[in-house]
Amino acid sequence: MIPSLAVLIAAMVVSSALCIGLRRSRHVSAVMPACAFVLFALCLWVCIPVLRGETIDDGLFWMDPLSAVFMTLVGFIGFLASLYSRAYIGLEAEEGVVSRKENGIYYSLLIVFISVMMLTFTVRSMAVVWLGIAATTLVSTFLVGFYSREESTEAAWKYIILCSVGMTIALFGLTLVYASTVGVIDSDSALDWPSLMEHASELDPNMMRMAMILIIVGFGTKVGFVPMHTWLPDAHSQAPSPISGLLSAVLLNCAMYGILRFYGVSESLDPGFASTVMLVFGLVSLGAAAFFIVSSRDLKRMLAYSSIENMGLIAIGFGIGTPVAIAAAILQMTAHSVTKPILFFSAGNIIQSYGTREMSRIRGVYRSMPFTAAAMTVGTLSIVGCPPFAVFVGELSLMLGALDAGMSWTVAVMIVLLAIVFAGMARNVFPMLSGEPPEYARDLKGFSRTAPLVVLIVATTALGLFMPDAVVQCLENAASSVTGVFS
Amino acid sequence: MDQLITMNLVDLCAVLMLLTSVMAVATTRMKPLITLFSLQSVFLAAEAFIVAYTSGESHIYIMCGLTLALKVVVMPKMLLYIMGKIHVDKEIDLSIGIPGSLLASGFMIFVSYYIAEPLISTMETVERNCLAISLSIILIGLLMMCTRRKAITETIGLLMMENGLFLGAIALSHGMPLIVEIAAFFDVMVVIIIIGIFANRINKSFNSVDTSFLRRLKE
């Protein structure tokens, strides 16, 4: 077994056990972010050689640059969310909203959640990937329903029920994929990515088409494609803010990863089919989310719709289907993962200070909490695609990819919808920042509250301005492991 | 001759599962609904046994045992226990009436056969009906989840969808790799849903499992 991967998995087991063991102690809130940092460091150790183009191929485990991109993002955002939790949940514990017992449960679930997401990207068989994605739902349900308020329970209930239905449909898709491999691939390795890719052109095309629809609809429920998205704004708005950031930035990617693997197989067997389905879902999601962003009144619901919008953009990238567009979609996904937590974390600061999520009741953030307001401004400008931030580069390369493929009408629709998103976000966010703050609004300070925001802002600016060659190379490698089959 | 009997038995179990699904749609009371679910699971276990016996795939026997233990015995008991404990209304709250639901189920079966036709035309004879039937059971389960308003009925809808799924998985592929692990995971997940969210949370904060309370989060 590859030593780095073995150490990473051992670290996951040890840190989960440690946090669960320490759940009654006060120190768990310091130990858990430390564990998350160790996991992030080890995950870099595993991923960097893979990102450079190596493949880990070892028994149950198999990683290529695509899975490495996803896994690095989980490690990075997972660590920052754990650090931010220390401030966010810490304050709630001080105020008595969260008891000592709940505090322990929170951190134990969080480390298990991060570990399960990481493990999902290391395995070879897609049945195990399915298990991993389903397990993330199970763990995160309890984080979504963490506050035992009526609304949180409702959000958790909708989340688990809708996602379970989605996972059932996706599993039916997997069964059909398996049925289409009978006689082509040996039954023990029939659901392994490498053998599926190798034999992609020999599969039964009818069976594979139906399987692809079921898989896109099934996993798409968890990605948040409209019209299966109804759980997403509820879950994102009711979960504690660090969890909202984690759900939006990396959990949605996990389900997208499930789709992407089959997308590659299906495109090489039957070019144009899976990409058309993705394009339709992408455009519908983008359009619906643009409308909801303009009309939302709840801060975190608006951010949740913005995640749907970005997932739509990513799906459009895969819908275009050229290697350029696929690389752009992976870039857009990375940019979204780095940018969205800025918004959720600063929204968390604002919500804790003002005690409400209603945007019309929040005023004067610049006066009361200057740092948070600055972060919120950068986050908003960044997510709507202003230069010089990462999302701008992502959206621009998506549009160039679409023009390159001769889909000028898609670009036209995208520009109109992105303009609506821009107007909606600006109209909703900026009035909150200006004006006179109410007396009860106070500034919240602390290392673990500001450090994650600073790191993320530096990351999104650096990605937008400089885009190191090494990163470009990684993204190209990742894109070629999606397209590798058919280019 | 032997193959003919197997084929008929496989089809018989699948059709009985579909029948219980349709009957579940037509039920207005909670207890018969739970009974119908465990009956459907019995047929699923029987199907698994027949396939395991004829194909010689020993891991399908495990699925048969798992279904018998969890879905026929444990889960219905648990649902009944919760019902008794938190005084769920014995009537099922419908948003579409029985005739409408039955008509919709009929339509679902029709659609399933229509979709499955191009796929099964190339397949071996034994599994021909199973794909269409498992798709019908999944769609009918989805229909139940959409039109019944209580948390318990939503859970039973999900469980019936799963039964349909596993019918497809067993019959189509003679048990794909990891199917036992997936089935076990699914069952554990549903048990956790039931215990974790239902009995504890919903009960504590609202004293009822009627999901029509689940309509607060809106735009």
XYZ file of C-alpha atoms in Angstrom:
706
model
C 0.000 0.000 0.000
C 1.174 3.564 -0.777
C 2.639 4.843 2.529
C 1.150 8.343 2.329
C -2.368 7.031 1.766
C -1.996 4.470 4.530
C -0.869 7.182 6.938
C -3.767 9.434 5.895
C -6.333 6.710 6.510
C -4.744 5.805 9.817
C -4.831 9.502 10.769
C -8.532 9.655 9.923
C -9.283 6.717 12.178
C -7.093 8.033 15.002
C -8.425 11.588 14.878
C -12.043 10.449 14.708
C -11.460 8.169 17.668
C -9.650 10.943 19.530
C -12.441 13.469 19.028
C -15.136 10.971 19.952
C -13.118 9.976 23.000
C -12.643 13.591 24.079
C -16.244 14.603 23.371
C -16.996 15.336 27.009
C -13.875 17.433 27.433
C -13.535 21.188 26.971
C -10.450 20.640 24.834
C -12.251 18.953 21.985
C -12.796 22.344 20.360
C -9.022 22.794 20.120
C -8.141 19.184 19.334
C -10.543 18.795 16.444
C -9.240 21.715 14.312
C -5.715 20.438 14.998
C -6.764 17.000 13.742
C -8.333 18.626 10.680
C -5.063 20.425 10.025
C -3.126 17.167 10.235
C -5.578 15.580 7.821
C -5.137 18.527 5.443
C -1.340 18.252 5.576
C -1.435 14.496 4.997
C -3.958 14.959 2.224
C -1.533 17.315 0.475
C 1.177 14.711 0.873
C -1.065 12.166 -0.854
C -2.461 14.506 -3.482
C 0.496 16.529 -4.747
C 2.209 13.650 -6.608
C -1.191 12.614 -7.973
C -1.971 16.156 -9.114
C 1.298 16.118 -11.027
C -0.039 13.239 -13.056
C 0.725 10.059 -11.167
C -1.987 7.512 -10.496
C -2.366 5.654 -7.231
C -3.454 2.153 -8.130
C -3.474 -0.130 -5.171
C -6.037 -2.787 -4.342
C -9.177 -1.102 -3.134
C -7.725 2.366 -3.757
C -7.362 4.279 -6.959
C -6.756 8.000 -7.391
C -6.159 10.155 -10.424
C -5.745 13.960 -10.705
C -9.513 14.468 -10.773
C -10.063 12.817 -7.400
C -6.990 14.590 -6.042
C -8.436 18.035 -6.876
C -11.641 17.167 -5.032
C -9.776 15.705 -2.083
C -7.449 18.694 -1.678
C -10.476 20.987 -1.587
C -12.102 18.847 1.113
C -8.934 18.979 3.198
C -8.489 22.723 2.792
C -12.077 23.846 3.386
C -12.554 21.174 6.051
C -9.664 22.557 8.071
C -10.824 26.183 7.735
C -14.404 25.287 8.642
C -13.155 23.444 11.741
C -11.094 26.457 12.733
C -14.042 28.781 12.206
C -16.242 26.400 14.228
C -14.026 27.094 17.197
C -15.140 30.729 17.121
C -18.722 30.145 16.040
C -19.703 27.196 18.206
C -17.459 28.553 20.971
C -19.571 31.709 21.204
C -22.798 29.699 21.188
C -21.414 27.509 23.962
C -20.548 30.616 25.994
C -24.037 31.978 25.482
C -25.487 28.634 26.567
C -27.196 27.890 23.247
C -25.008 24.815 22.844
C -24.435 22.517 25.812
C -21.157 20.738 26.606
C -22.619 17.481 25.327
C -23.819 19.033 22.064
C -20.434 20.686 21.649
C -18.740 17.262 21.800
C -21.239 15.744 19.387
C -20.673 18.609 16.936
C -16.910 18.163 16.758
C -17.099 14.361 16.600
C -19.560 14.514 13.711
C -17.486 17.153 11.936
C -14.266 15.113 11.915
C -16.146 11.997 10.785
C -17.864 14.051 8.070
C -14.544 15.368 6.728
C -12.942 11.912 6.843
C -15.829 10.255 5.008
C -15.739 12.900 2.284
C -11.994 12.376 1.839
C -12.343 8.593 1.724
C -14.968 8.865 -1.014
C -12.315 10.170 -3.392
C -9.748 7.469 -2.736
C -11.603 4.339 -3.781
C -11.652 2.403 -6.992
C -15.111 0.886 -7.189
C -18.045 3.143 -7.924
C -20.239 1.127 -5.616
C -17.939 2.208 -2.778
C -18.070 5.803 -4.027
C -21.838 5.525 -3.850
C -21.549 4.225 -0.286
C -19.271 7.135 0.589
C -21.626 9.762 -0.827
C -24.567 8.159 0.976
C -22.570 8.066 4.213
C -21.816 11.798 3.943
C -25.578 12.404 3.815
C -26.103 10.356 6.923
C -23.413 12.152 8.940
C -24.252 15.640 7.761
C -27.966 15.233 8.498
C -27.188 15.452 12.178
C -25.058 18.532 11.592
C -27.865 20.180 9.604
C -30.345 19.391 12.365
C -27.841 20.341 15.040
C -30.034 22.930 16.743
C -33.110 21.172 18.012
C -35.394 23.914 16.759
C -38.451 23.058 14.756
C -37.062 24.579 11.559
C -33.740 22.746 11.834
C -35.508 19.428 12.294
C -37.631 20.164 9.269
C -34.534 21.023 7.224
C -32.743 17.853 8.341
C -35.799 15.746 7.578
C -36.219 17.171 4.076
C -32.491 16.784 3.502
C -32.257 13.132 4.428
C -35.504 12.112 2.762
C -34.833 13.877 -0.535
C -31.201 12.817 -0.668
C -32.092 9.209 0.181
C -34.538 9.197 -2.720
C -31.802 10.646 -4.911
C -29.325 8.026 -3.761
C -31.895 5.257 -4.412
C -32.364 6.504 -7.961
C -28.607 6.762 -8.474
C -28.156 3.210 -7.200
C -30.720 2.006 -9.722
C -28.548 3.729 -12.307
C -25.517 1.846 -10.988
C -27.421 -1.426 -11.275
C -28.142 -0.676 -14.917
C -24.486 0.200 -15.515
C -23.613 -3.153 -14.035
C -26.186 -4.875 -16.215
C -24.675 -3.198 -19.268
C -21.242 -4.596 -18.435
C -22.364 -8.230 -18.259
C -20.307 -10.238 -20.713
C -17.848 -7.364 -21.255
C -16.097 -6.999 -17.933
C -15.415 -9.651 -15.341
C -18.120 -9.309 -12.687
C -15.774 -8.673 -9.753
C -14.206 -5.602 -11.313
C -17.276 -4.528 -13.284
C -17.911 -1.451 -11.199
C -14.300 -0.242 -11.022
C -13.548 3.046 -12.725
C -10.432 1.926 -14.562
C -12.040 -1.136 -16.121
C -15.207 0.806 -16.990
C -13.136 3.441 -18.765
C -11.110 0.831 -20.567
C -14.148 -0.997 -21.884
C -16.432 2.048 -22.220
C -17.047 1.625 -25.930
C -18.156 -2.007 -25.583
C -20.999 -1.398 -23.116
C -24.659 -1.717 -24.043
C -25.590 1.817 -25.227
C -29.354 1.621 -24.515
C -28.793 0.449 -20.982
C -26.105 3.067 -20.444
C -28.364 5.906 -21.632
C -31.048 5.057 -19.140
C -28.428 4.544 -16.429
C -26.959 7.953 -17.179
C -30.316 9.717 -16.811
C -30.945 7.971 -13.494
C -27.443 8.789 -12.258
C -27.631 12.467 -13.212
C -31.067 12.818 -11.615
C -30.053 10.796 -8.543
C -26.701 12.350 -7.726
C -28.062 15.634 -9.130
C -30.524 15.718 -6.240
C -27.555 16.013 -3.948
C -25.706 18.441 -6.208
C -28.768 20.674 -6.042
C -29.907 20.725 -9.664
C -33.266 22.432 -10.108
C -35.963 21.019 -9.767
C -34.553 18.520 -7.203
C -32.976 21.323 -5.188
C -35.696 22.006 -2.615
C -33.732 20.570 0.322
C -30.701 22.745 -0.354
C -31.774 26.245 0.724
C -33.415 24.798 3.842
C -30.387 22.761 4.869
C -27.905 25.539 4.139
C -29.896 28.154 5.990
C -30.629 26.033 9.072
C -27.220 24.453 9.602
C -24.619 26.255 11.754
C -22.652 28.627 9.478
C -19.360 26.646 9.398
C -21.380 23.619 8.276
C -23.233 25.666 5.647
C -19.869 26.657 4.210
C -18.682 23.062 4.202
C -21.901 21.751 2.633
C -21.845 24.340 -0.087
C -18.143 24.264 -0.871
C -17.348 20.554 -0.774
C -20.361 18.334 -0.138
C -22.049 19.365 -3.389
C -18.771 18.555 -5.162
C -18.836 15.007 -3.772
C -22.072 14.283 -5.595
C -20.774 16.053 -8.702
C -17.782 13.700 -8.626
C -20.174 10.738 -8.817
C -21.754 12.192 -11.941
C -18.420 13.082 -13.550
C -17.036 9.560 -13.525
C -20.024 8.189 -15.392
C -20.103 11.240 -17.608
C -16.671 10.275 -18.951
C -17.744 6.695 -19.578
C -21.014 7.691 -21.199
C -19.460 10.349 -23.427
C -16.987 7.909 -24.876
C -19.707 5.373 -25.582
C -22.355 7.745 -26.808
C -20.956 11.253 -27.417
C -23.320 14.133 -26.836
C -25.941 12.339 -24.743
C -24.783 12.898 -21.167
C -23.504 16.361 -22.038
C -26.901 17.432 -23.382
C -28.604 16.275 -20.182
C -26.022 18.180 -18.122
C -26.434 21.308 -20.252
C -30.208 21.305 -19.740
C -29.907 20.817 -15.963
C -27.205 23.470 -15.813
C -29.187 26.117 -17.659
C -32.388 25.391 -15.713
C -30.513 25.572 -12.392
C -28.762 28.791 -13.357
C -32.019 30.413 -14.454
C -34.070 29.375 -11.427
C -31.304 30.297 -8.985
C -30.928 33.750 -10.573
C -34.611 34.377 -9.983
C -34.483 33.153 -6.359
C -31.363 35.197 -5.564
C -33.143 38.389 -6.570
C -36.202 37.579 -4.489
C -34.631 36.166 -1.305
C -34.903 37.929 2.001
C -32.916 35.484 4.138
C -29.153 35.972 3.912
C -28.145 32.304 4.067
C -30.912 31.193 1.712
C -29.606 33.691 -0.816
C -26.103 32.236 -0.466
C -27.582 28.740 -0.881
C -29.226 29.762 -4.143
C -25.907 31.171 -5.231
C -24.455 27.666 -4.722
C -27.169 26.252 -6.974
C -26.252 28.916 -9.532
C -22.584 27.899 -9.420
C -23.400 24.193 -9.649
C -25.460 25.129 -12.707
C -22.445 26.888 -14.229
C -20.257 23.847 -13.574
C -22.870 21.573 -15.158
C -22.974 23.876 -18.205
C -19.217 23.457 -18.511
C -19.600 19.691 -18.671
C -22.574 20.174 -20.947
C -20.385 21.961 -23.482
C -18.136 18.947 -23.265
C -14.973 20.126 -25.028
C -11.690 19.627 -23.137
C -11.359 23.429 -22.743
C -14.825 23.729 -21.224
C -14.257 20.768 -18.903
C -11.044 22.317 -17.597
C -12.979 25.577 -17.140
C -15.710 23.753 -15.217
C -13.156 22.224 -12.850
C -11.586 25.656 -12.401
C -15.016 27.151 -11.693
C -15.655 24.406 -9.142
C -12.362 25.134 -7.368
C -13.068 28.870 -7.442
C -16.544 28.344 -5.995
C -15.204 26.087 -3.238
C -12.668 28.692 -2.216
C -15.017 31.675 -2.459
C -18.311 30.476 -1.001
C -17.009 29.825 2.542
C -15.920 33.500 2.721
C -19.559 34.447 2.337
C -20.920 31.823 4.698
C -18.346 32.557 7.406
C -18.848 36.323 7.251
C -22.608 35.757 7.149
C -22.103 33.672 10.292
C -20.371 36.612 11.988
C -23.167 38.976 10.996
C -25.893 36.574 12.112
C -24.273 36.011 15.485
C -23.892 39.723 16.034
C -27.334 40.836 14.817
C -29.269 37.728 15.862
C -31.245 37.548 12.625
C -30.907 36.251 9.078
C -33.452 38.691 7.609
C -31.460 40.937 5.317
C -33.903 43.831 5.728
C -33.204 43.926 9.465
C -29.412 44.036 9.136
C -27.951 47.499 8.651
C -24.647 49.252 9.199
C -22.260 46.313 9.199
C -19.396 48.548 8.038
C -19.682 50.582 11.213
C -20.253 47.765 13.658
C -17.954 45.071 12.260
C -15.512 46.543 9.719
C -13.486 43.396 9.066
C -16.526 41.202 8.458
C -18.029 43.838 6.199
C -14.826 43.986 4.163
C -14.767 40.192 3.868
C -18.418 40.182 2.847
C -17.717 42.795 0.173
C -14.788 40.847 -1.230
C -16.791 37.601 -1.090
C -19.791 39.114 -2.865
C -17.749 40.789 -5.589
C -15.823 37.588 -6.000
C -18.787 35.216 -6.256
C -20.653 37.351 -8.814
C -17.576 37.203 -11.030
C -15.805 40.538 -10.656
C -12.146 40.637 -11.574
C -9.567 40.036 -10.146
C -10.990 37.057 -8.246
C -11.004 33.363 -9.066
C -14.668 33.054 -10.090
C -14.119 35.701 -12.765
C -11.429 33.575 -14.388
C -13.662 30.502 -14.105
C -16.691 32.157 -15.683
C -14.634 33.782 -18.408
C -12.992 30.521 -19.402
C -16.396 28.777 -19.371
C -17.727 31.345 -21.817
C -14.618 31.132 -23.983
C -15.033 27.356 -23.967
C -18.646 27.715 -25.076
C -17.746 30.164 -27.859
C -14.990 27.833 -28.921
C -17.531 25.031 -29.254
C -19.797 27.306 -31.298
C -22.535 27.549 -28.654
C -23.038 31.304 -28.800
C -26.666 31.123 -27.624
C -25.530 29.406 -24.413
C -23.099 32.251 -23.815
C -25.846 34.810 -24.428
C -28.160 33.121 -21.912
C -25.334 32.824 -19.398
C -24.442 36.511 -19.675
C -28.038 37.615 -19.142
C -28.521 35.327 -16.140
C -25.178 36.235 -14.574
C -26.089 39.900 -14.913
C -29.335 39.185 -13.024
C -27.360 37.355 -10.322
C -24.956 40.278 -10.067
C -27.780 42.777 -9.689
C -29.632 40.580 -7.185
C -26.622 39.947 -4.949
C -25.547 43.588 -5.036
C -29.060 44.819 -4.265
C -29.383 42.423 -1.331
C -25.920 42.568 0.218
C -24.733 46.161 -0.029
C -27.653 47.835 1.809
C -26.809 45.594 4.789
C -23.317 46.952 4.942
C -24.100 50.653 4.824
C -26.197 52.756 7.168
C -26.399 53.156 10.902
C -25.957 49.978 13.009
C -28.441 49.184 15.793
C -27.085 49.465 19.327
C -27.034 45.747 20.096
C -24.717 45.002 17.146
C -21.212 44.292 18.401
C -17.970 43.396 16.717
C -16.805 39.812 17.134
C -13.083 39.267 17.165
C -10.671 36.409 17.584
C -7.985 34.541 15.710
C -10.147 31.605 14.678
C -12.840 33.994 13.441
C -10.627 36.110 11.189
C -7.845 33.715 10.130
C -10.014 31.457 7.905
C -11.434 34.508 6.138
C -7.992 35.977 5.528
C -6.662 32.684 4.158
C -9.629 32.256 1.845
C -9.479 35.839 0.565
C -5.775 35.446 -0.187
C -6.510 32.147 -1.947
C -9.295 33.489 -4.141
C -7.297 36.606 -5.065
C -4.160 34.616 -5.802
C -6.080 32.179 -7.990
C -7.640 35.084 -9.865
C -4.549 37.234 -10.275
C -1.624 34.931 -10.674
C -2.956 31.435 -11.323
C 0.345 29.627 -10.740
C 1.451 27.385 -13.573
C 1.452 24.447 -11.216
C -2.267 24.947 -10.520
C -3.067 25.270 -14.219
C -1.183 22.032 -14.814
C -3.154 20.286 -12.044
C -6.475 21.467 -13.462
C -5.484 20.321 -16.940
C -4.483 16.934 -15.576
C -7.819 16.686 -13.775
C -9.723 17.667 -16.901
C -7.879 15.092 -18.936
C -8.817 12.382 -16.472
C -12.469 13.199 -17.215
C -11.929 13.507 -20.940
C -9.087 10.989 -21.049
C -11.459 8.336 -22.192
C -12.611 10.071 -25.311
C -9.922 12.441 -26.424
C -38.663 -27.480 -17.506
C -36.595 -26.455 -14.523
C -35.826 -23.112 -16.042
C -39.484 -22.544 -16.796
C -40.418 -23.080 -13.160
C -37.680 -20.720 -11.989
C -38.806 -18.109 -14.454
C -42.386 -18.368 -13.293
C -41.389 -18.216 -9.649
C -39.213 -15.153 -10.197
C -42.017 -13.463 -12.080
C -44.547 -14.477 -9.460
C -42.584 -12.884 -6.640
C -42.006 -9.723 -8.642
C -45.691 -9.416 -9.519
C -46.697 -10.008 -5.902
C -44.363 -7.209 -4.874
C -45.974 -4.899 -7.407
C -49.396 -5.940 -6.163
C -48.533 -5.043 -2.569
C -47.284 -1.679 -3.776
C -50.561 -0.949 -5.532
C -52.485 -2.104 -2.478
C -50.379 0.189 -0.317
C -51.425 3.110 -2.492
C -55.057 2.193 -1.897
C -54.731 1.924 1.881
C -56.099 4.634 4.112
C -55.007 3.204 7.455
C -51.576 3.184 8.960
C -51.389 -0.358 10.378
C -52.392 -2.212 7.198
C -49.831 -0.074 5.378
C -47.058 -1.323 7.635
C -48.315 -4.902 7.217
C -48.262 -4.481 3.454
C -44.698 -3.269 3.640
C -43.549 -6.298 5.594
C -45.474 -8.552 3.202
C -43.671 -6.943 0.282
C -40.374 -7.564 2.032
C -41.296 -11.250 2.445
C -41.740 -11.492 -1.311
C -38.427 -9.718 -1.840
C -36.722 -12.227 0.435
C -38.377 -15.083 -1.462
C -37.194 -13.620 -4.745
C -33.674 -13.340 -3.370
C -33.812 -16.957 -2.192
C -34.935 -18.245 -5.592
C -32.262 -16.283 -7.440
C -29.598 -17.363 -4.964
C -30.662 -20.999 -5.240
C -30.732 -21.103 -9.025
C -27.655 -19.002 -9.697
C -25.584 -20.421 -6.880
C -24.418 -16.965 -5.809
C -24.079 -17.463 -2.097
C -23.923 -13.776 -1.155
C -27.535 -13.295 -2.230
C -28.542 -15.629 0.606
C -27.116 -13.004 2.968
C -29.377 -10.400 1.404
C -32.324 -12.729 1.809
C -31.534 -13.150 5.488
C -30.948 -9.441 5.969
C -34.288 -8.595 4.380
C -36.123 -11.153 6.490
C -34.545 -10.002 9.725
C -34.649 -6.235 9.248
C -37.463 -5.404 6.885
C -39.906 -8.146 7.782
C -39.406 -8.140 11.537
C -37.433 -5.239 12.997
C -38.555 -2.194 11.002
C -42.328 -2.856 11.066
C -42.061 -3.520 14.823
C -40.189 -0.284 15.276
C -42.676 1.715 13.234
C -45.581 0.239 15.173
C -43.807 0.987 18.437
C -43.279 4.619 17.457
C -46.881 4.890 16.352
C -48.089 3.610 19.669
C -45.734 5.819 21.580
C -46.483 9.171 20.008
C -50.154 8.756 19.074
C -49.962 9.197 15.365
C -53.311 9.643 13.755
C -54.400 6.235 12.465
C -55.737 7.698 9.249
C -53.407 8.494 6.366
C -53.546 12.040 5.137
C -53.894 12.069 1.364
C -53.331 14.965 -0.952
C -54.692 12.967 -3.912
C -57.669 10.657 -3.379
C -57.528 6.860 -3.699
C -58.970 6.649 -7.238
C -56.584 9.321 -8.442
C -53.620 7.603 -6.814
C -54.563 4.235 -8.313
C -54.936 5.769 -11.725
C -51.520 7.387 -11.318
C -50.019 4.029 -10.243
C -51.492 2.373 -13.322
C -49.926 5.098 -15.406
C -46.563 4.575 -13.661
C -46.631 0.848 -14.525
C -47.445 1.690 -18.121
C -44.604 4.212 -18.280
C -42.169 1.705 -16.749
C -42.945 -0.918 -19.360
C -42.681 1.700 -22.079
C -39.249 2.831 -20.849
C -37.988 -0.676 -20.214
C -39.101 -2.130 -23.549
C -35.981 -1.223 -25.589
C -33.781 -2.475 -22.764
C -35.432 -5.819 -22.156
C -35.762 -6.742 -25.812
C -32.116 -7.788 -25.839
C -32.148 -9.496 -22.454
C -32.363 -13.065 -21.353
C -35.816 -14.350 -20.652
C -35.620 -14.807 -16.879
C -35.290 -11.161 -15.998
C -37.503 -9.637 -18.655
C -40.317 -8.519 -16.395
C -38.227 -7.711 -13.376
C -36.702 -4.496 -14.717
C -40.069 -3.005 -15.629
C -41.630 -4.147 -12.363
C -38.817 -2.808 -10.208
C -39.049 0.520 -12.011
C -42.818 0.554 -11.371
C -42.325 -0.147 -7.678
C -39.785 2.668 -7.442
C -42.101 5.121 -9.201
C -45.100 4.085 -7.080
C -42.988 4.527 -3.944
C -42.056 7.993 -5.153
C -45.736 8.733 -5.765
C -46.538 7.663 -2.208
C -43.839 9.920 -0.842
C -45.185 12.872 -2.798
C -48.857 12.463 -2.005
C -48.874 11.233 1.595
C -48.296 13.925 4.140
C -46.938 12.137 7.193
C -43.386 11.403 8.141
C -44.171 7.707 8.719
C -45.785 7.330 5.305
C -42.848 9.118 3.719
C -40.515 6.612 5.359
C -42.616 3.666 4.178
C -42.597 5.132 0.667
C -38.802 5.276 0.803
C -38.599 1.698 2.086
C -40.862 0.490 -0.725
C -38.688 2.324 -3.269
C -35.730 0.466 -1.844
C -37.536 -2.865 -2.147
C -38.117 -2.097 -5.810
C -34.480 -1.179 -6.223
C -33.227 -4.403 -4.686
C -35.662 -6.440 -6.779
C -34.018 -4.877 -9.818
C -30.520 -5.342 -8.453
C -31.033 -9.032 -7.622
C -32.882 -10.030 -10.738
C -30.978 -7.985 -13.302
C -27.486 -8.676 -12.207
C -27.735 -11.746 -10.002
C -26.336 -9.498 -7.323
C -23.717 -7.011 -8.365
C -20.506 -6.754 -6.373
C -20.961 -5.088 -2.983
C -24.732 -5.395 -3.210
C -24.880 -6.969 0.228
C -22.856 -4.162 1.768
C -25.014 -1.567 0.049
C -28.204 -3.259 1.201
C -26.904 -3.460 4.750
C -25.892 0.165 4.657
C -29.276 1.245 3.371
C -31.101 -0.663 6.069
C -28.884 0.725 8.786
C -29.442 4.194 7.387
C -33.199 3.877 7.477
C -33.085 2.506 11.007
C -30.988 5.492 12.034
C -33.388 7.872 10.314
C -36.270 6.325 12.174
C -34.588 6.256 15.557
C -32.560 9.437 15.265
C -34.932 11.922 13.799
C -38.357 10.534 14.430
C -38.533 9.122 17.831
C -36.225 11.592 19.422
C -36.354 14.940 17.747
C -39.727 15.266 16.125
C -41.384 13.772 19.129
C -39.666 16.148 21.505
C -40.377 19.356 19.699
C -43.786 18.795 18.159
C -45.453 15.802 19.780
C -46.595 14.435 16.474
C -45.033 12.906 13.410
C -47.427 14.599 11.099
C -45.186 16.137 8.495
C -47.666 18.803 7.539
C -45.814 20.752 10.199
C -42.896 20.422 7.816
C -44.105 23.358 5.799
C -42.523 26.224 7.632
C -39.428 26.838 5.564
C -40.497 28.856 2.584
C -39.338 31.746 0.524
